[in-house]
Amino acid sequence: MLRNLYIVLAVFSAFTVYAGTPRSLSADWQKAERMSGDSLEKYISGQRMSTTWVEGTPCFYYNVKENDGKAHYYIVDASTGQRRDMIKDITRFAADYARITGDTLDVASPALYGISFRPGNTRRFTVTRKGKTLIYDIRSGKLKEAGKSEKAEKPKGSRSVGFGSKAHNADSTHTMLGCGYDLYVRNNRTGGVTRLTDDGREDASHTYRFRNDTIENNVPGFWAGNRFIQNIYDNSGIREMGFIESLGEGRPRVNTFRMPMPGDEGVRRFRIYWFNPETGLGQYLPIDKYPDQTVDMNYHRSADALYFTRRSRRGDRIDLCRINVPDGTVTELISEQCEPHMNLTLFNYRLLNGGREIIWWSERTGRGNYYLYDSEGNLRNRITTGDSLVAGEIVRIDTLGRSIIFAGYGNEPDGDPYLRHYYSARLDGSEQMSLTPAEAQHELSLSPDGRYGIDRYSRIDMSPRLRAFEISHPERGHLVDTMDLSGLIAAGWKAPERFRVKAADGVTDLYGMMYLPGDFDPTRKYPIISNVYPGPQDDQITREFAVDDNGNQSLAELGFVVICASSRGSSPLRGRDFYTYGYGNLRDYPLADDRHTIEELARRHPFIDLDRVGIYGHSGGAFQTVAAILTYPDFYKVAVAASGNHDNNIYIQWWAEAFHGLDESTDSVTGRTTFSCKAPTNMELAASLRGRLMLITGDVDKNVPPSCTYRMADALIREGKRFDMFILPGKDHGVMCPYYQNLIRYYFVDNLLDYSPGHTDIINHK
């Protein structure tokens, strides 16, 4: 009897603990599925408002599904904001369409493809379907089949110029051929064939593919006037790695591939081959400056000049060079030093008027801006302005009007520095003007003549909107349409809350999102889960509207507070110091900020339970996840890490070399330069595990090979640590699937909602 009394008291004691700190013992899985992106998509399906310009006019058209359940097509005059029906009666249109083509058209689905307007004419459009051309008159609302004299009204398209293969020179006197791995040239006057190279080999070939016969169109080069140019990637020194493909047909096979790793001697080499048929001289051009440099050829080409950049292996130097095509000489135009390394995400440059002027991106002030140079590499002036501005992609350059339109970040007073805005500026650095001032993530589409813009903008907590405006007078913009979220809201969806906190340094602002359950009760205590990704090349936090970003909302519906926040060093959009914060400390740099963010949110919101903290991430986020639970084992209780690069020393070369750092040394006798890199690993921290950890990997991941996860598991096993591990057969780096998503959900429900501490050392039983 006494023993039974102890059992009753123990059960009552456990109940009182749960009463003081409510914990759900049975998650509502149906609610989580109802709030998933797949389930909620139906409430906004057809409302994406994809737009198309009508050439030669200030007009564009788009379609959207509205409350009547039908697709509506509109044509909009961007100069006035006036919107009118492009198809007066979609039901009648569908009936006529079916009668003429024998095909069906769903009036509820805005999926009418192949619409074309004649340039400058918005009175009618054509649709081609099943070999028939249909003409629709917008004024009369009539659809008919085109007569023999009427052709499909296709707008003129622009043709891009690239490095396609071209076998013959300008006057067709010579033809470039490929045989084996090498180049041959045929003199079309005499018919004689001459071998030009003898150094081609597998993975360092002058040809597209090995062939025993000498043929045309097997050479990845091009003729610039009367000179042949070929950019050669030499991967022959890169060592192989591999994995076993278990799900292939028949017996499992080993999949091997070349993958350079940090500090490797064998990396990709770059060469540019030049040939002059007039003299018969073929040679490699003198482009080398930095050991193991990276070379990128520009897509501008002419008979006089070609351009390329060369970047040091450390990523701290980059040059723009010009090839004088007729004689093969190389001139360095611009040389930039970027400490500790350049911004690999945002750097770019543009050539104007065939290279007579150059627009060059630089972080020399600490924030990325554009600068104007002359053809010889002399600086003229800074183009973009603003102490807090980070300039992004160039959308348009008007060489006659001497202006550019570009994306920018961080320039709006007290705004979120991750939100993309657009600006115009003159090339002399004057008259910079904001085109998209709303506090939101913007996407800009310009009319073919560049006079008008469509601004499609939204925020994670703001419905997508469509605005039309004149570029010279953006303040006169017209709101055209807004996505209708009424059905979504009626289904129970709620937008996440945006927040701003200080970093662990107490100075730097950090930004993030917080997702709460739909039935949130502020009097309860909720476990908190941090969904992380450390960057640095991209923080991967969605800024634009999304119904279930990365599954965060559906996870929250199970009874959690879910957050995602950017740490210092996580993004290239906030300037050099922020971007390079983790340099030399690739493993640990985001950890303190994530913990500090959670603690700060808990101070603001009593409903956050700091005794039940979880963390999860994919790829670099998995790397951060494991580092976090091992660095702060008493803070993070549960972690899920998928496809993580836990050992960056066996991950892709550029990652650790750029973001952690690279040691360079030169032998004083031989002059040979060698490189080394040693990044800290999660394996070194394995002894610290005390919480619940699940490792996940796909078994055919070529991005972050499964070896990284296996080594992490081995380190935990050697320390006697209990952990969970899941292999997803046949999955590469993109492991996302319903099974994977539910692995994460169940793990947090099992270990945070119904969490009870247990031993993690299964050897010593403690």
PDB file of C-alpha atoms in Angstrom, residues 315-450:
ATOM      1  CA  GLY A 315      39.747  36.533 -52.812  1.00  0.00           C
ATOM      2  CA  ASP A 316      41.492  39.716 -51.675  1.00  0.00           C
ATOM      3  CA  ARG A 317      42.524  41.011 -55.115  1.00  0.00           C
ATOM      4  CA  ILE A 318      40.640  41.352 -58.395  1.00  0.00           C
ATOM      5  CA  ASP A 319      41.687  42.900 -61.711  1.00  0.00           C
ATOM      6  CA  LEU A 320      39.861  43.845 -64.881  1.00  0.00           C
ATOM      7  CA  CYS A 321      41.954  43.146 -67.968  1.00  0.00           C
ATOM      8  CA  ARG A 322      41.563  43.808 -71.679  1.00  0.00           C
ATOM      9  CA  ILE A 323      42.811  41.574 -74.472  1.00  0.00           C
ATOM     10  CA  ASN A 324      43.853  43.411 -77.616  1.00  0.00           C
ATOM     11  CA  VAL A 325      42.487  40.849 -80.043  1.00  0.00           C
ATOM     12  CA  PRO A 326      44.640  41.556 -83.145  1.00  0.00           C
ATOM     13  CA  ASP A 327      48.009  41.022 -81.408  1.00  0.00           C
ATOM     14  CA  GLY A 328      47.001  39.115 -78.228  1.00  0.00           C
ATOM     15  CA  THR A 329      48.499  41.587 -75.768  1.00  0.00           C
ATOM     16  CA  VAL A 330      46.888  41.909 -72.326  1.00  0.00           C
ATOM     17  CA  THR A 331      46.440  45.189 -70.420  1.00  0.00           C
ATOM     18  CA  GLU A 332      45.423  45.499 -66.768  1.00  0.00           C
ATOM     19  CA  LEU A 333      42.854  48.305 -66.461  1.00  0.00           C
ATOM     20  CA  ILE A 334      41.564  48.203 -62.869  1.00  0.00           C
ATOM     21  CA  SER A 335      43.109  46.493 -59.855  1.00  0.00           C
ATOM     22  CA  GLU A 336      41.256  46.371 -56.559  1.00  0.00           C
ATOM     23  CA  GLN A 337      42.395  45.135 -53.147  1.00  0.00           C
ATOM     24  CA  CYS A 338      39.547  43.858 -50.949  1.00  0.00           C
ATOM     25  CA  GLU A 339      40.436  43.045 -47.340  1.00  0.00           C
ATOM     26  CA  PRO A 340      39.899  40.468 -45.985  1.00  0.00           C
ATOM     27  CA  HIS A 341      38.064  39.211 -49.077  1.00  0.00           C
ATOM     28  CA  MET A 342      35.797  40.573 -51.770  1.00  0.00           C
ATOM     29  CA  ASN A 343      32.015  40.376 -51.768  1.00  0.00           C
ATOM     30  CA  LEU A 344      31.460  37.287 -53.894  1.00  0.00           C
ATOM     31  CA  THR A 345      27.698  37.824 -54.095  1.00  0.00           C
ATOM     32  CA  LEU A 346      27.343  41.453 -55.161  1.00  0.00           C
ATOM     33  CA  PHE A 347      30.515  42.227 -57.117  1.00  0.00           C
ATOM     34  CA  ASN A 348      29.939  43.007 -60.782  1.00  0.00           C
ATOM     35  CA  TYR A 349      30.940  45.412 -63.525  1.00  0.00           C
ATOM     36  CA  ARG A 350      29.540  46.608 -66.840  1.00  0.00           C
ATOM     37  CA  LEU A 351      31.181  47.768 -70.055  1.00  0.00           C
ATOM     38  CA  LEU A 352      29.615  50.787 -71.761  1.00  0.00           C
ATOM     39  CA  ASN A 353      29.816  51.573 -75.468  1.00  0.00           C
ATOM     40  CA  GLY A 354      32.104  48.670 -76.245  1.00  0.00           C
ATOM     41  CA  GLY A 355      34.467  49.387 -73.365  1.00  0.00           C
ATOM     42  CA  ARG A 356      34.866  53.136 -73.806  1.00  0.00           C
ATOM     43  CA  GLU A 357      33.588  53.440 -70.219  1.00  0.00           C
ATOM     44  CA  ILE A 358      33.407  50.989 -67.339  1.00  0.00           C
ATOM     45  CA  ILE A 359      31.041  50.764 -64.359  1.00  0.00           C
ATOM     46  CA  TRP A 360      32.821  49.016 -61.476  1.00  0.00           C
ATOM     47  CA  TRP A 361      31.421  47.800 -58.121  1.00  0.00           C
ATOM     48  CA  SER A 362      33.611  48.277 -55.059  1.00  0.00           C
ATOM     49  CA  GLU A 363      33.440  48.111 -51.245  1.00  0.00           C
ATOM     50  CA  ARG A 364      36.340  50.538 -50.834  1.00  0.00           C
ATOM     51  CA  THR A 365      34.253  52.738 -48.489  1.00  0.00           C
ATOM     52  CA  GLY A 366      33.053  49.718 -46.507  1.00  0.00           C
ATOM     53  CA  ARG A 367      29.786  49.547 -48.458  1.00  0.00           C
ATOM     54  CA  GLY A 368      29.323  48.481 -52.044  1.00  0.00           C
ATOM     55  CA  ASN A 369      28.880  51.260 -54.591  1.00  0.00           C
ATOM     56  CA  TYR A 370      29.330  51.812 -58.314  1.00  0.00           C
ATOM     57  CA  TYR A 371      32.143  53.871 -59.833  1.00  0.00           C
ATOM     58  CA  LEU A 372      32.724  55.159 -63.361  1.00  0.00           C
ATOM     59  CA  TYR A 373      36.069  54.593 -65.127  1.00  0.00           C
ATOM     60  CA  ASP A 374      37.299  55.522 -68.571  1.00  0.00           C
ATOM     61  CA  SER A 375      38.508  52.992 -71.125  1.00  0.00           C
ATOM     62  CA  GLU A 376      42.051  52.975 -69.728  1.00  0.00           C
ATOM     63  CA  GLY A 377      40.999  52.302 -66.153  1.00  0.00           C
ATOM     64  CA  ASN A 378      41.172  55.864 -64.838  1.00  0.00           C
ATOM     65  CA  LEU A 379      38.586  56.690 -62.172  1.00  0.00           C
ATOM     66  CA  ARG A 380      36.177  59.447 -63.148  1.00  0.00           C
ATOM     67  CA  ASN A 381      33.662  59.529 -60.300  1.00  0.00           C
ATOM     68  CA  ARG A 382      31.481  57.614 -57.882  1.00  0.00           C
ATOM     69  CA  ILE A 383      28.016  56.978 -59.314  1.00  0.00           C
ATOM     70  CA  THR A 384      25.878  55.769 -56.398  1.00  0.00           C
ATOM     71  CA  THR A 385      25.663  57.745 -53.164  1.00  0.00           C
ATOM     72  CA  GLY A 386      24.580  57.298 -49.553  1.00  0.00           C
ATOM     73  CA  ASP A 387      26.546  56.528 -46.379  1.00  0.00           C
ATOM     74  CA  SER A 388      24.399  53.492 -45.610  1.00  0.00           C
ATOM     75  CA  LEU A 389      23.672  52.351 -49.173  1.00  0.00           C
ATOM     76  CA  VAL A 390      24.792  48.970 -50.482  1.00  0.00           C
ATOM     77  CA  ALA A 391      24.261  48.928 -54.252  1.00  0.00           C
ATOM     78  CA  GLY A 392      23.043  45.700 -55.833  1.00  0.00           C
ATOM     79  CA  GLU A 393      22.133  44.526 -59.317  1.00  0.00           C
ATOM     80  CA  ILE A 394      22.081  47.001 -62.208  1.00  0.00           C
ATOM     81  CA  VAL A 395      18.701  46.785 -63.928  1.00  0.00           C
ATOM     82  CA  ARG A 396      19.258  49.216 -66.793  1.00  0.00           C
ATOM     83  CA  ILE A 397      21.940  51.484 -68.213  1.00  0.00           C
ATOM     84  CA  ASP A 398      20.889  54.382 -70.441  1.00  0.00           C
ATOM     85  CA  THR A 399      24.085  55.387 -72.214  1.00  0.00           C
ATOM     86  CA  LEU A 400      22.399  58.229 -74.123  1.00  0.00           C
ATOM     87  CA  GLY A 401      20.600  59.592 -71.083  1.00  0.00           C
ATOM     88  CA  ARG A 402      23.715  58.944 -68.952  1.00  0.00           C
ATOM     89  CA  SER A 403      21.863  57.181 -66.138  1.00  0.00           C
ATOM     90  CA  ILE A 404      21.443  53.795 -64.448  1.00  0.00           C
ATOM     91  CA  ILE A 405      18.717  52.030 -62.491  1.00  0.00           C
ATOM     92  CA  PHE A 406      19.932  49.695 -59.756  1.00  0.00           C
ATOM     93  CA  ALA A 407      18.849  47.751 -56.687  1.00  0.00           C
ATOM     94  CA  GLY A 408      19.953  48.990 -53.286  1.00  0.00           C
ATOM     95  CA  TYR A 409      19.852  48.006 -49.622  1.00  0.00           C
ATOM     96  CA  GLY A 410      20.022  49.867 -46.326  1.00  0.00           C
ATOM     97  CA  ASN A 411      19.470  53.367 -47.692  1.00  0.00           C
ATOM     98  CA  GLU A 412      15.951  53.967 -46.376  1.00  0.00           C
ATOM     99  CA  PRO A 413      15.925  55.791 -42.997  1.00  0.00           C
ATOM    100  CA  ASP A 414      15.348  53.340 -40.131  1.00  0.00           C
ATOM    101  CA  GLY A 415      14.272  50.694 -42.644  1.00  0.00           C
ATOM    102  CA  ASP A 416      15.047  46.999 -42.745  1.00  0.00           C
ATOM    103  CA  PRO A 417      18.444  46.843 -44.530  1.00  0.00           C
ATOM    104  CA  TYR A 418      17.584  43.484 -46.107  1.00  0.00           C
ATOM    105  CA  LEU A 419      14.655  44.856 -48.096  1.00  0.00           C
ATOM    106  CA  ARG A 420      15.466  45.492 -51.755  1.00  0.00           C
ATOM    107  CA  HIS A 421      14.623  48.927 -53.152  1.00  0.00           C
ATOM    108  CA  TYR A 422      15.386  50.459 -56.544  1.00  0.00           C
ATOM    109  CA  TYR A 423      17.013  53.772 -57.434  1.00  0.00           C
ATOM    110  CA  SER A 424      18.006  55.788 -60.461  1.00  0.00           C
ATOM    111  CA  ALA A 425      21.140  57.911 -60.698  1.00  0.00           C
ATOM    112  CA  ARG A 426      23.089  59.783 -63.320  1.00  0.00           C
ATOM    113  CA  LEU A 427      26.472  58.431 -64.312  1.00  0.00           C
ATOM    114  CA  ASP A 428      28.155  61.580 -62.996  1.00  0.00           C
ATOM    115  CA  GLY A 429      26.885  60.710 -59.502  1.00  0.00           C
ATOM    116  CA  SER A 430      24.104  63.271 -59.373  1.00  0.00           C
ATOM    117  CA  GLU A 431      20.309  63.104 -59.068  1.00  0.00           C
ATOM    118  CA  GLN A 432      20.039  59.781 -57.267  1.00  0.00           C
ATOM    119  CA  MET A 433      16.349  59.110 -56.688  1.00  0.00           C
ATOM    120  CA  SER A 434      14.328  56.416 -54.939  1.00  0.00           C
ATOM    121  CA  LEU A 435      11.893  54.655 -57.270  1.00  0.00           C
ATOM    122  CA  THR A 436      10.313  52.225 -54.784  1.00  0.00           C
ATOM    123  CA  PRO A 437      10.067  53.886 -51.355  1.00  0.00           C
ATOM    124  CA  ALA A 438       7.541  51.564 -49.650  1.00  0.00           C
ATOM    125  CA  GLU A 439       8.979  49.555 -46.735  1.00  0.00           C
ATOM    126  CA  ALA A 440       8.848  46.207 -48.547  1.00  0.00           C
ATOM    127  CA  GLN A 441      10.746  43.773 -50.741  1.00  0.00           C
ATOM    128  CA  HIS A 442      10.544  45.108 -54.292  1.00  0.00           C
ATOM    129  CA  GLU A 443      10.787  43.527 -57.720  1.00  0.00           C
ATOM    130  CA  LEU A 444      11.073  45.962 -60.631  1.00  0.00           C
ATOM    131  CA  SER A 445      10.139  45.359 -64.259  1.00  0.00           C
ATOM    132  CA  LEU A 446      10.923  48.090 -66.794  1.00  0.00           C
ATOM    133  CA  SER A 447       9.118  48.774 -70.043  1.00  0.00           C
ATOM    134  CA  PRO A 448      11.215  48.039 -73.155  1.00  0.00           C
ATOM    135  CA  ASP A 449      11.968  51.745 -73.621  1.00  0.00           C
ATOM    136  CA  GLY A 450      12.844  52.170 -69.936  1.00  0.00           C
TER     137      GLY A 450
END
